[in-house]
Amino acid sequence: MATRPNIKLQPNVDNDVYARLNEQAGYPAVTVGAALRIQNKGSLPVYIHEATASVEKDGGTTAPQYWQVTTEANAPGVIATCLVSEGVINVEVI
């Protein structure tokens, strides 16, 4: 699969990963529920939640700098949250 552009995460908000992927011009649409491999490319931890809204920083998966998280197929949504300042992730649809 072609490498997609990095996604900048707004701080302290729920960043809908599927919506952010579908904003990328020139790439195929991604269906909600597709399995994803998410790499944290920023310096702060990113919290990944397989849900339509985050539950703060507790209950999701924490991805420290350069770590990858793989989401399950058929997740109802995927939210990425970065506290304090802007984060950066790269996402591969698998």
PDB file of C-alpha atoms in Angstrom:
ATOM      1  CA  MET A   1       0.000   0.000   0.000  1.00  0.00           C
ATOM      2  CA  ALA A   2       1.185   3.530  -0.742  1.00  0.00           C
ATOM      3  CA  THR A   3       2.385   5.569   2.189  1.00  0.00           C
ATOM      4  CA  ARG A   4      -0.167   8.127   3.277  1.00  0.00           C
ATOM      5  CA  PRO A   5       0.727  11.565   4.635  1.00  0.00           C
ATOM      6  CA  ASN A   6       1.187  12.035   8.364  1.00  0.00           C
ATOM      7  CA  ILE A   7      -1.818  13.304  10.315  1.00  0.00           C
ATOM      8  CA  LYS A   8      -1.441  16.199  12.742  1.00  0.00           C
ATOM      9  CA  LEU A   9      -3.533  15.721  15.869  1.00  0.00           C
ATOM     10  CA  GLN A  10      -5.100  18.717  17.531  1.00  0.00           C
ATOM     11  CA  PRO A  11      -4.300  18.720  21.266  1.00  0.00           C
ATOM     12  CA  ASN A  12      -6.889  17.794  23.885  1.00  0.00           C
ATOM     13  CA  VAL A  13      -9.618  16.853  21.401  1.00  0.00           C
ATOM     14  CA  ASP A  14     -10.967  13.624  19.962  1.00  0.00           C
ATOM     15  CA  ASN A  15      -9.316  13.213  16.545  1.00  0.00           C
ATOM     16  CA  ASP A  16     -11.456  10.818  14.473  1.00  0.00           C
ATOM     17  CA  VAL A  17      -8.791   8.821  12.620  1.00  0.00           C
ATOM     18  CA  TYR A  18     -11.127   7.548   9.875  1.00  0.00           C
ATOM     19  CA  ALA A  19     -12.391  11.072   9.182  1.00  0.00           C
ATOM     20  CA  ARG A  20      -8.842  12.440   9.117  1.00  0.00           C
ATOM     21  CA  LEU A  21      -7.788   9.685   6.669  1.00  0.00           C
ATOM     22  CA  ASN A  22     -10.743  10.489   4.426  1.00  0.00           C
ATOM     23  CA  GLU A  23      -9.726  14.171   4.327  1.00  0.00           C
ATOM     24  CA  GLN A  24      -6.510  13.224   2.511  1.00  0.00           C
ATOM     25  CA  ALA A  25      -6.932  14.126  -1.148  1.00  0.00           C
ATOM     26  CA  GLY A  26      -5.852  11.608  -3.756  1.00  0.00           C
ATOM     27  CA  TYR A  27      -6.183   8.520  -1.536  1.00  0.00           C
ATOM     28  CA  PRO A  28      -8.989   5.955  -1.475  1.00  0.00           C
ATOM     29  CA  ALA A  29     -11.711   6.359   1.133  1.00  0.00           C
ATOM     30  CA  VAL A  30     -11.331   4.270   4.284  1.00  0.00           C
ATOM     31  CA  THR A  31     -14.390   2.531   5.666  1.00  0.00           C
ATOM     32  CA  VAL A  32     -15.072   2.787   9.400  1.00  0.00           C
ATOM     33  CA  GLY A  33     -14.127  -0.571  10.860  1.00  0.00           C
ATOM     34  CA  ALA A  34     -11.075  -1.151   8.655  1.00  0.00           C
ATOM     35  CA  ALA A  35      -8.086  -2.400  10.673  1.00  0.00           C
ATOM     36  CA  LEU A  36      -5.372   0.242  11.081  1.00  0.00           C
ATOM     37  CA  ARG A  37      -1.712   0.321  12.042  1.00  0.00           C
ATOM     38  CA  ILE A  38      -0.986   3.650  13.726  1.00  0.00           C
ATOM     39  CA  GLN A  39       2.530   4.894  14.453  1.00  0.00           C
ATOM     40  CA  ASN A  40       3.181   7.776  16.808  1.00  0.00           C
ATOM     41  CA  LYS A  41       5.638  10.045  14.983  1.00  0.00           C
ATOM     42  CA  GLY A  42       5.545  12.831  17.585  1.00  0.00           C
ATOM     43  CA  SER A  43       7.409  13.270  20.839  1.00  0.00           C
ATOM     44  CA  LEU A  44       4.404  12.983  23.188  1.00  0.00           C
ATOM     45  CA  PRO A  45       2.303   9.874  23.907  1.00  0.00           C
ATOM     46  CA  VAL A  46      -0.809   9.369  21.790  1.00  0.00           C
ATOM     47  CA  TYR A  47      -3.846   7.630  23.257  1.00  0.00           C
ATOM     48  CA  ILE A  48      -5.745   5.389  20.844  1.00  0.00           C
ATOM     49  CA  HIS A  49      -9.344   4.404  21.582  1.00  0.00           C
ATOM     50  CA  GLU A  50     -11.413   1.969  19.529  1.00  0.00           C
ATOM     51  CA  ALA A  51     -14.592   3.943  20.037  1.00  0.00           C
ATOM     52  CA  THR A  52     -16.494   6.918  18.640  1.00  0.00           C
ATOM     53  CA  ALA A  53     -15.405   9.128  21.559  1.00  0.00           C
ATOM     54  CA  SER A  54     -12.422   8.962  23.876  1.00  0.00           C
ATOM     55  CA  VAL A  55     -12.614   8.131  27.538  1.00  0.00           C
ATOM     56  CA  GLU A  56      -9.835  10.525  28.515  1.00  0.00           C
ATOM     57  CA  LYS A  57      -6.363   8.983  28.617  1.00  0.00           C
ATOM     58  CA  ASP A  58      -7.542   5.971  30.608  1.00  0.00           C
ATOM     59  CA  GLY A  59      -8.890   2.865  28.927  1.00  0.00           C
ATOM     60  CA  GLY A  60      -7.267   3.178  25.519  1.00  0.00           C
ATOM     61  CA  THR A  61      -3.875   2.090  24.266  1.00  0.00           C
ATOM     62  CA  THR A  62      -0.936   4.384  24.905  1.00  0.00           C
ATOM     63  CA  ALA A  63       1.524   4.764  22.029  1.00  0.00           C
ATOM     64  CA  PRO A  64       4.802   6.357  23.178  1.00  0.00           C
ATOM     65  CA  GLN A  65       7.064   8.016  20.600  1.00  0.00           C
ATOM     66  CA  TYR A  66       7.703   5.774  17.550  1.00  0.00           C
ATOM     67  CA  TRP A  67       5.515   2.928  18.839  1.00  0.00           C
ATOM     68  CA  GLN A  68       2.846   1.322  16.704  1.00  0.00           C
ATOM     69  CA  VAL A  69      -0.669   0.297  17.644  1.00  0.00           C
ATOM     70  CA  THR A  70      -2.841  -2.008  15.545  1.00  0.00           C
ATOM     71  CA  THR A  71      -6.606  -1.650  15.798  1.00  0.00           C
ATOM     72  CA  GLU A  72      -9.016  -4.529  15.336  1.00  0.00           C
ATOM     73  CA  ALA A  73     -11.213  -4.883  12.283  1.00  0.00           C
ATOM     74  CA  ASN A  74     -14.833  -3.825  12.840  1.00  0.00           C
ATOM     75  CA  ALA A  75     -14.029  -1.218  15.503  1.00  0.00           C
ATOM     76  CA  PRO A  76     -16.934   1.254  15.789  1.00  0.00           C
ATOM     77  CA  GLY A  77     -14.442   4.101  15.352  1.00  0.00           C
ATOM     78  CA  VAL A  78     -10.863   5.046  16.197  1.00  0.00           C
ATOM     79  CA  ILE A  79     -10.033   8.157  18.195  1.00  0.00           C
ATOM     80  CA  ALA A  80      -6.505   9.500  18.693  1.00  0.00           C
ATOM     81  CA  THR A  81      -5.835  11.958  21.500  1.00  0.00           C
ATOM     82  CA  CYS A  82      -2.658  13.841  22.318  1.00  0.00           C
ATOM     83  CA  LEU A  83      -2.562  15.916  25.472  1.00  0.00           C
ATOM     84  CA  VAL A  84      -0.776  19.233  25.967  1.00  0.00           C
ATOM     85  CA  SER A  85       0.285  19.963  22.381  1.00  0.00           C
ATOM     86  CA  GLU A  86      -0.089  18.862  18.755  1.00  0.00           C
ATOM     87  CA  GLY A  87       0.763  15.234  17.938  1.00  0.00           C
ATOM     88  CA  VAL A  88       1.675  13.468  14.705  1.00  0.00           C
ATOM     89  CA  ILE A  89       0.677   9.965  13.591  1.00  0.00           C
ATOM     90  CA  ASN A  90       1.085   7.922  10.441  1.00  0.00           C
ATOM     91  CA  VAL A  91      -1.656   5.438   9.599  1.00  0.00           C
ATOM     92  CA  GLU A  92      -1.585   2.363   7.389  1.00  0.00           C
ATOM     93  CA  VAL A  93      -4.833   0.642   6.415  1.00  0.00           C
ATOM     94  CA  ILE A  94      -4.258  -3.115   6.790  1.00  0.00           C
TER      95      ILE A  94
END
